Amino acid sequence: MDFYQGRVLRIDLSKGTTAVEPLNMEWAQLYVGGKGLLLRYLWDEVPPKLDPWSPDAPIILMTGPFAGTTVTTASRLVVGAKSPVTGILNDSYVGGSFAPELKFAGYDAVIIKGKAAKPTVVTIKDDVVAFVPADNYWGMMTSAVEAALRADFDANAKVLSIGPAGEKKVPWACLSTDQYHKAGRAGHGALMGDKNLKAIAVRGTGTVSVGDPKAFLELLYKIHTDYVLTDDNLWAHEEGTPVLVDVVNGGGAIPTRNWSAGQFEGADKINSEAFQKIRIKKRACFQCSISCRNFHETTFAGETVRGEGPEYETIALCGANCGIDDIGALMKFNELCDELGLDTMSSGSVTALAMDLTEKGIHDFGLHFGEAESYVQVPALVASREGIGAELALGARALAAKYGHPELAMQVKNLEIPGYDPRGSFGSAISYATSDRGGCHMRAFPPGDELAAGTMPADTMEGKVEQVIAGDSANGFIGQNFSSIKFSGIWCDFWAVTPEQIALMLAPLFGHEFSEAEVMTIGERIWNLARLFNLREGVEKDDLPKKLYASEGAFSEGPSAGKAVGEVVFRESLAKYKTLRGWDENGVPSEAKLAELGVDVRL
Ligand code: SF4
């Protein structure tokens, strides 16, 4: 079989058994791989309304068809489950080198169910899968468990692990691989901890077939020279995501002191220029010619801090949103989150909320905006659920509600939102509200055109709903349909690949030519499948914290002063979104739309 290995590994942690079954190629034809194929498996593997904490609830690791080949940026992994935080889909993407190693071991996907009686590590070496007691590894930081498993199992193993935060089931515990790469957001780390699964270590000695290697390499040469190594992608290599700090801050959209301002006066101390001064090397994921990763070194409290990142979201939410402009403190906070296995976006949001509650005199957490010493204590307290960490680990929505101020929690469907304030990026209001995994910027990205390229005004909803649904990188900002096929490839967010280029790469995969329209149809099919899954599981209504769109929430100063989507326009835009999608007023896709798209399941 070309590209796919055609095999799925099933792991039952309760029984300590494994099985291998054929990959469902009919589903692969419909949903490609990555996000799409993950969703199709989740539909069948998650019984409707199943408690996400049930031992029967699966965690699925899914590769893309190009993982392990030389297709640039496409060796990523998606981890999927029904989230215990949002109650809906959580598909979380991670780079590094785990996905290609899994393909080399002979698997496209791994479906993990059950719950081990004791802490366990699963090792995979080609066809040999073993359950190893994790007594020696439980409690280890993420970098330590990777190193230990390479020493104990295989020096070339790739490891996907949880840190202490996952062991304690912190809602935003994440998975870690290659030390600095995280599958974050809504609770995969907590689920893995609940299953008593500390890590999966994989070593593969096989290859991935690409059919006609000469033709495939000729295609990739053209793609590399014409579409990858171009000015459009230079920003990612030269600066990486920190380039967004000045862009978003300049537009009045950087969350500042728990979303009380859109511009941070200390931004020049934590922007791309500041990070370039402490950058010591560049790094890349497996087979990525863009190489966006920045490795930094600085000091905090007299000690050296070294590591990859932080990325923009971390800078915005753990920096500006906490009032922190000390680059060493920010690096330290990021390092602690990485080691403990905590999603930095939620960590920053909840820390900022606790600072806000303290400064408003609602409850004293001993945390203050801009105060670095107490701030860097937070990750360890949250990961251990000790001291103030026990309450912070509730997450933003529950913490704010506990103290009678739900309006201070910036979340959508119980997922803390990313670092682009809709008051300075109107399109983000609709993209956050309608995202298929709660507050997320990776399904549609209005700030790309509103703030970075400046090709669409940021302070209007004109044309935004259409773009949020169907935009693509050749024609305005990325929208949900396009991101769905892009994340099924799985091509990295940071390559500005277009539908035309995806069509070229899908042709050798499926053995026939693809049009751009067909590429977008696959994306729309996948987005509607996600909607069906979320409806079946009981998704909350699409909404946004009111202060981010209502007129009374507008800032009084800064570049976005006086600007707000407005309640009427926001509600009209949500209604328009459903109409354009072919969904009814409750957001249920029509039979005609599902049939037109070829979605093969029904509610
Ligand atoms: S662009 Fe960056 S994050 Fe994406 S695959 Fe390449 S190195 Fe990894």
Short mmCIF file of N, CA, C and O in Angstrom, two decimals, residues 245-323:
data_model
loop_
_atom_site.label_atom_id
_atom_site.label_comp_id
_atom_site.label_asym_id
_atom_site.label_seq_id
_atom_site.Cartn_x
_atom_site.Cartn_y
_atom_site.Cartn_z
N VAL A 245 3.71 39.40 17.85
CA VAL A 245 3.54 40.26 19.03
C VAL A 245 3.33 41.72 18.61
O VAL A 245 2.35 42.37 19.01
N ASP A 246 4.23 42.24 17.79
CA ASP A 246 4.09 43.65 17.37
C ASP A 246 2.85 43.85 16.52
O ASP A 246 2.17 44.88 16.61
N VAL A 247 2.56 42.86 15.67
CA VAL A 247 1.39 42.96 14.78
C VAL A 247 0.10 43.05 15.59
O VAL A 247 -0.73 43.94 15.38
N VAL A 248 -0.08 42.13 16.52
CA VAL A 248 -1.34 42.07 17.28
C VAL A 248 -1.40 43.20 18.31
O VAL A 248 -2.45 43.82 18.51
N ASN A 249 -0.26 43.48 18.92
CA ASN A 249 -0.22 44.60 19.87
C ASN A 249 -0.51 45.92 19.16
O ASN A 249 -1.26 46.76 19.66
N GLY A 250 0.04 46.06 17.96
CA GLY A 250 -0.18 47.28 17.17
C GLY A 250 -1.63 47.46 16.77
O GLY A 250 -2.11 48.58 16.58
N GLY A 251 -2.34 46.35 16.65
CA GLY A 251 -3.76 46.41 16.29
C GLY A 251 -4.69 46.50 17.49
O GLY A 251 -5.91 46.48 17.33
N GLY A 252 -4.11 46.57 18.68
CA GLY A 252 -4.95 46.67 19.88
C GLY A 252 -5.70 45.39 20.18
O GLY A 252 -6.83 45.42 20.69
N ALA A 253 -5.09 44.24 19.86
CA ALA A 253 -5.80 42.97 20.03
C ALA A 253 -5.03 41.97 20.89
O ALA A 253 -5.41 40.81 20.96
N ILE A 254 -3.95 42.43 21.56
CA ILE A 254 -3.22 41.47 22.39
C ILE A 254 -3.87 41.46 23.78
O ILE A 254 -4.06 42.52 24.39
N PRO A 255 -4.27 40.29 24.28
CA PRO A 255 -4.90 40.26 25.60
C PRO A 255 -3.93 40.75 26.67
O PRO A 255 -2.81 40.26 26.77
N THR A 256 -4.36 41.71 27.43
CA THR A 256 -3.49 42.37 28.40
C THR A 256 -4.19 42.44 29.75
O THR A 256 -5.34 42.90 29.83
N ARG A 257 -3.49 41.97 30.80
CA ARG A 257 -4.03 41.97 32.17
C ARG A 257 -5.47 41.45 32.19
O ARG A 257 -6.41 42.17 32.48
N ASN A 258 -5.58 40.19 31.92
CA ASN A 258 -6.87 39.49 31.85
C ASN A 258 -7.88 40.24 30.98
O ASN A 258 -9.02 40.48 31.39
N TRP A 259 -7.47 40.54 29.76
CA TRP A 259 -8.36 41.08 28.74
C TRP A 259 -8.96 42.43 29.14
O TRP A 259 -10.06 42.77 28.72
N SER A 260 -8.20 43.21 29.95
CA SER A 260 -8.71 44.53 30.31
C SER A 260 -8.14 45.61 29.40
O SER A 260 -8.54 46.77 29.48
N ALA A 261 -7.20 45.28 28.54
CA ALA A 261 -6.65 46.20 27.54
C ALA A 261 -6.23 45.39 26.32
O ALA A 261 -6.09 44.16 26.40
N GLY A 262 -6.04 46.09 25.20
CA GLY A 262 -5.66 45.42 23.96
C GLY A 262 -4.27 45.77 23.50
O GLY A 262 -3.84 45.39 22.41
N GLN A 263 -3.59 46.54 24.32
CA GLN A 263 -2.21 46.91 23.98
C GLN A 263 -1.38 46.85 25.26
O GLN A 263 -1.80 47.37 26.30
N PHE A 264 -0.20 46.21 25.15
CA PHE A 264 0.64 46.00 26.33
C PHE A 264 1.86 46.91 26.25
O PHE A 264 2.63 46.84 25.29
N GLU A 265 2.05 47.73 27.27
CA GLU A 265 3.14 48.71 27.24
C GLU A 265 4.52 48.03 27.29
O GLU A 265 5.51 48.64 26.89
N GLY A 266 4.57 46.78 27.76
CA GLY A 266 5.86 46.09 27.83
C GLY A 266 6.12 45.18 26.65
O GLY A 266 7.05 44.36 26.68
N ALA A 267 5.35 45.33 25.58
CA ALA A 267 5.46 44.40 24.44
C ALA A 267 6.85 44.38 23.82
O ALA A 267 7.33 43.33 23.37
N ASP A 268 7.52 45.54 23.80
CA ASP A 268 8.84 45.56 23.14
C ASP A 268 9.89 44.77 23.92
O ASP A 268 10.98 44.51 23.40
N LYS A 269 9.57 44.35 25.12
CA LYS A 269 10.53 43.52 25.88
C LYS A 269 10.32 42.03 25.64
O LYS A 269 11.14 41.20 26.05
N ILE A 270 9.17 41.69 25.02
CA ILE A 270 8.89 40.26 24.79
C ILE A 270 8.45 40.03 23.33
O ILE A 270 7.74 39.07 23.04
N ASN A 271 8.88 40.93 22.44
CA ASN A 271 8.49 40.76 21.03
C ASN A 271 9.56 39.97 20.28
O ASN A 271 10.54 39.49 20.86
N SER A 272 9.38 39.85 18.99
CA SER A 272 10.29 39.04 18.18
C SER A 272 11.73 39.56 18.26
O SER A 272 12.68 38.78 18.36
N GLU A 273 11.87 40.87 18.23
CA GLU A 273 13.20 41.48 18.30
C GLU A 273 13.90 41.09 19.62
O GLU A 273 15.08 40.74 19.63
N ALA A 274 13.13 41.13 20.70
CA ALA A 274 13.71 40.77 22.00
C ALA A 274 14.11 39.31 22.02
O ALA A 274 15.18 38.94 22.55
N PHE A 275 13.28 38.44 21.44
CA PHE A 275 13.62 37.01 21.45
C PHE A 275 14.77 36.71 20.50
O PHE A 275 15.58 35.80 20.77
N GLN A 276 14.87 37.45 19.40
CA GLN A 276 16.01 37.21 18.49
C GLN A 276 17.35 37.49 19.18
O GLN A 276 18.36 36.87 18.88
N LYS A 277 17.33 38.41 20.14
CA LYS A 277 18.58 38.74 20.85
C LYS A 277 19.03 37.59 21.75
O LYS A 277 20.21 37.51 22.11
N ILE A 278 18.11 36.72 22.14
CA ILE A 278 18.50 35.59 23.02
C ILE A 278 18.40 34.25 22.28
O ILE A 278 18.50 33.20 22.88
N ARG A 279 18.16 34.32 20.96
CA ARG A 279 18.07 33.08 20.17
C ARG A 279 19.45 32.50 19.95
O ARG A 279 20.36 33.21 19.54
N ILE A 280 19.60 31.18 20.23
CA ILE A 280 20.92 30.58 20.03
C ILE A 280 20.92 29.55 18.90
O ILE A 280 21.96 29.17 18.40
N LYS A 281 19.76 29.06 18.47
CA LYS A 281 19.72 28.19 17.29
C LYS A 281 18.30 28.06 16.76
O LYS A 281 17.34 28.41 17.45
N LYS A 282 18.19 27.53 15.55
CA LYS A 282 16.91 27.21 14.93
C LYS A 282 16.73 25.70 14.96
O LYS A 282 17.69 24.95 14.87
N ARG A 283 15.48 25.27 15.05
CA ARG A 283 15.21 23.83 15.02
C ARG A 283 13.99 23.57 14.14
O ARG A 283 13.24 24.48 13.82
N ALA A 284 13.80 22.29 13.78
CA ALA A 284 12.70 21.94 12.89
C ALA A 284 12.10 20.59 13.28
O ALA A 284 12.78 19.75 13.87
N CYS A 285 10.85 20.40 12.93
CA CYS A 285 10.22 19.09 13.04
C CYS A 285 10.76 18.18 11.93
O CYS A 285 11.39 18.65 10.98
N PHE A 286 10.46 16.89 12.02
CA PHE A 286 10.88 15.91 11.02
C PHE A 286 10.48 16.38 9.61
O PHE A 286 9.32 16.72 9.38
N GLN A 287 11.44 16.39 8.70
CA GLN A 287 11.20 16.71 7.29
C GLN A 287 10.50 18.04 7.08
O GLN A 287 9.62 18.15 6.22
N CYS A 288 10.87 19.04 7.84
CA CYS A 288 10.30 20.38 7.61
C CYS A 288 11.40 21.30 7.11
O CYS A 288 12.42 21.47 7.79
N SER A 289 11.20 21.86 5.94
CA SER A 289 12.21 22.76 5.39
C SER A 289 11.96 24.21 5.79
O SER A 289 12.72 25.10 5.43
N ILE A 290 10.89 24.46 6.53
CA ILE A 290 10.62 25.84 6.98
C ILE A 290 11.41 26.13 8.26
O ILE A 290 11.99 27.20 8.42
N SER A 291 11.41 25.17 9.17
CA SER A 291 12.22 25.30 10.38
C SER A 291 11.88 26.58 11.15
O SER A 291 12.68 27.51 11.23
N CYS A 292 10.72 26.59 11.76
CA CYS A 292 10.26 27.81 12.43
C CYS A 292 10.67 27.88 13.90
O CYS A 292 10.49 28.89 14.56
N ARG A 293 11.19 26.76 14.44
CA ARG A 293 11.36 26.70 15.90
C ARG A 293 12.59 27.48 16.36
O ARG A 293 13.67 27.35 15.78
N ASN A 294 12.42 28.27 17.38
CA ASN A 294 13.50 29.10 17.92
C ASN A 294 13.95 28.55 19.28
O ASN A 294 13.11 28.28 20.15
N PHE A 295 15.25 28.39 19.43
CA PHE A 295 15.81 27.91 20.71
C PHE A 295 16.49 29.10 21.39
O PHE A 295 17.36 29.75 20.82
N HIS A 296 16.06 29.39 22.61
CA HIS A 296 16.53 30.60 23.30
C HIS A 296 17.31 30.27 24.56
O HIS A 296 17.14 29.20 25.15
N GLU A 297 18.11 31.22 24.97
CA GLU A 297 18.78 31.10 26.28
C GLU A 297 18.83 32.47 26.94
O GLU A 297 19.20 33.47 26.32
N THR A 298 18.45 32.50 28.21
CA THR A 298 18.53 33.75 28.97
C THR A 298 18.68 33.38 30.44
O THR A 298 19.01 32.25 30.77
N THR A 299 18.46 34.34 31.32
CA THR A 299 18.54 34.04 32.75
C THR A 299 17.28 34.53 33.44
O THR A 299 16.62 35.47 32.99
N PHE A 300 16.98 33.87 34.56
CA PHE A 300 15.92 34.35 35.46
C PHE A 300 16.36 34.06 36.89
O PHE A 300 16.77 32.93 37.19
N ALA A 301 16.28 35.07 37.72
CA ALA A 301 16.67 34.94 39.14
C ALA A 301 18.07 34.34 39.27
O ALA A 301 18.31 33.48 40.12
N GLY A 302 18.96 34.77 38.37
CA GLY A 302 20.36 34.33 38.45
C GLY A 302 20.64 32.96 37.87
O GLY A 302 21.78 32.49 37.89
N GLU A 303 19.59 32.30 37.31
CA GLU A 303 19.79 30.96 36.75
C GLU A 303 19.56 30.98 35.25
O GLU A 303 18.72 31.73 34.75
N THR A 304 20.27 30.11 34.54
CA THR A 304 20.10 30.00 33.10
C THR A 304 18.77 29.31 32.77
O THR A 304 18.41 28.33 33.40
N VAL A 305 18.07 29.87 31.79
CA VAL A 305 16.84 29.23 31.28
C VAL A 305 17.06 29.02 29.79
O VAL A 305 17.32 29.99 29.06
N ARG A 306 16.93 27.78 29.32
CA ARG A 306 17.14 27.47 27.90
C ARG A 306 15.97 26.66 27.39
O ARG A 306 15.41 25.85 28.14
N GLY A 307 15.63 26.84 26.14
CA GLY A 307 14.60 25.97 25.59
C GLY A 307 13.98 26.53 24.32
O GLY A 307 14.24 27.66 23.92
N GLU A 308 13.17 25.68 23.68
CA GLU A 308 12.42 26.12 22.49
C GLU A 308 11.24 26.94 22.93
O GLU A 308 10.62 26.68 23.96
N GLY A 309 10.89 27.91 22.11
CA GLY A 309 9.76 28.76 22.42
C GLY A 309 10.16 29.87 23.37
O GLY A 309 11.35 30.06 23.65
N PRO A 310 9.19 30.64 23.84
CA PRO A 310 7.75 30.44 23.68
C PRO A 310 7.24 30.91 22.32
O PRO A 310 7.86 31.75 21.67
N GLU A 311 6.10 30.32 21.93
CA GLU A 311 5.41 30.75 20.72
C GLU A 311 4.52 31.95 21.05
O GLU A 311 4.34 32.32 22.21
N TYR A 312 3.91 32.53 20.00
CA TYR A 312 3.11 33.74 20.20
C TYR A 312 2.04 33.57 21.27
O TYR A 312 1.86 34.44 22.14
N GLU A 313 1.28 32.46 21.20
CA GLU A 313 0.16 32.31 22.14
C GLU A 313 0.66 32.36 23.59
O GLU A 313 0.00 32.93 24.46
N THR A 314 1.82 31.76 23.83
CA THR A 314 2.38 31.77 25.18
C THR A 314 2.81 33.18 25.56
O THR A 314 2.58 33.63 26.69
N ILE A 315 3.44 33.87 24.62
CA ILE A 315 3.88 35.24 24.91
C ILE A 315 2.68 36.12 25.25
O ILE A 315 2.69 36.91 26.20
N ALA A 316 1.60 35.96 24.47
CA ALA A 316 0.42 36.80 24.68
C ALA A 316 -0.27 36.47 26.00
O ALA A 316 -0.59 37.36 26.79
N LEU A 317 -0.52 35.16 26.22
CA LEU A 317 -1.37 34.79 27.36
C LEU A 317 -0.60 34.64 28.67
O LEU A 317 -1.15 34.93 29.74
N CYS A 318 0.67 34.23 28.59
CA CYS A 318 1.46 34.12 29.82
C CYS A 318 2.29 35.39 30.04
O CYS A 318 2.79 35.62 31.14
N GLY A 319 2.46 36.18 28.97
CA GLY A 319 3.19 37.44 29.08
C GLY A 319 2.24 38.61 29.28
O GLY A 319 1.87 38.96 30.40
N ALA A 320 1.79 39.19 28.18
CA ALA A 320 0.97 40.41 28.24
C ALA A 320 -0.26 40.22 29.12
O ALA A 320 -0.61 41.11 29.91
N ASN A 321 -0.91 39.09 29.00
CA ASN A 321 -2.17 38.91 29.75
C ASN A 321 -1.92 38.79 31.25
O ASN A 321 -2.84 38.99 32.05
N CYS A 322 -0.70 38.47 31.64
CA CYS A 322 -0.34 38.44 33.06
C CYS A 322 0.44 39.70 33.44
O CYS A 322 0.95 39.80 34.57
N GLY A 323 0.58 40.64 32.49
CA GLY A 323 1.33 41.87 32.75
C GLY A 323 2.82 41.62 32.91
O GLY A 323 3.53 42.43 33.50
#
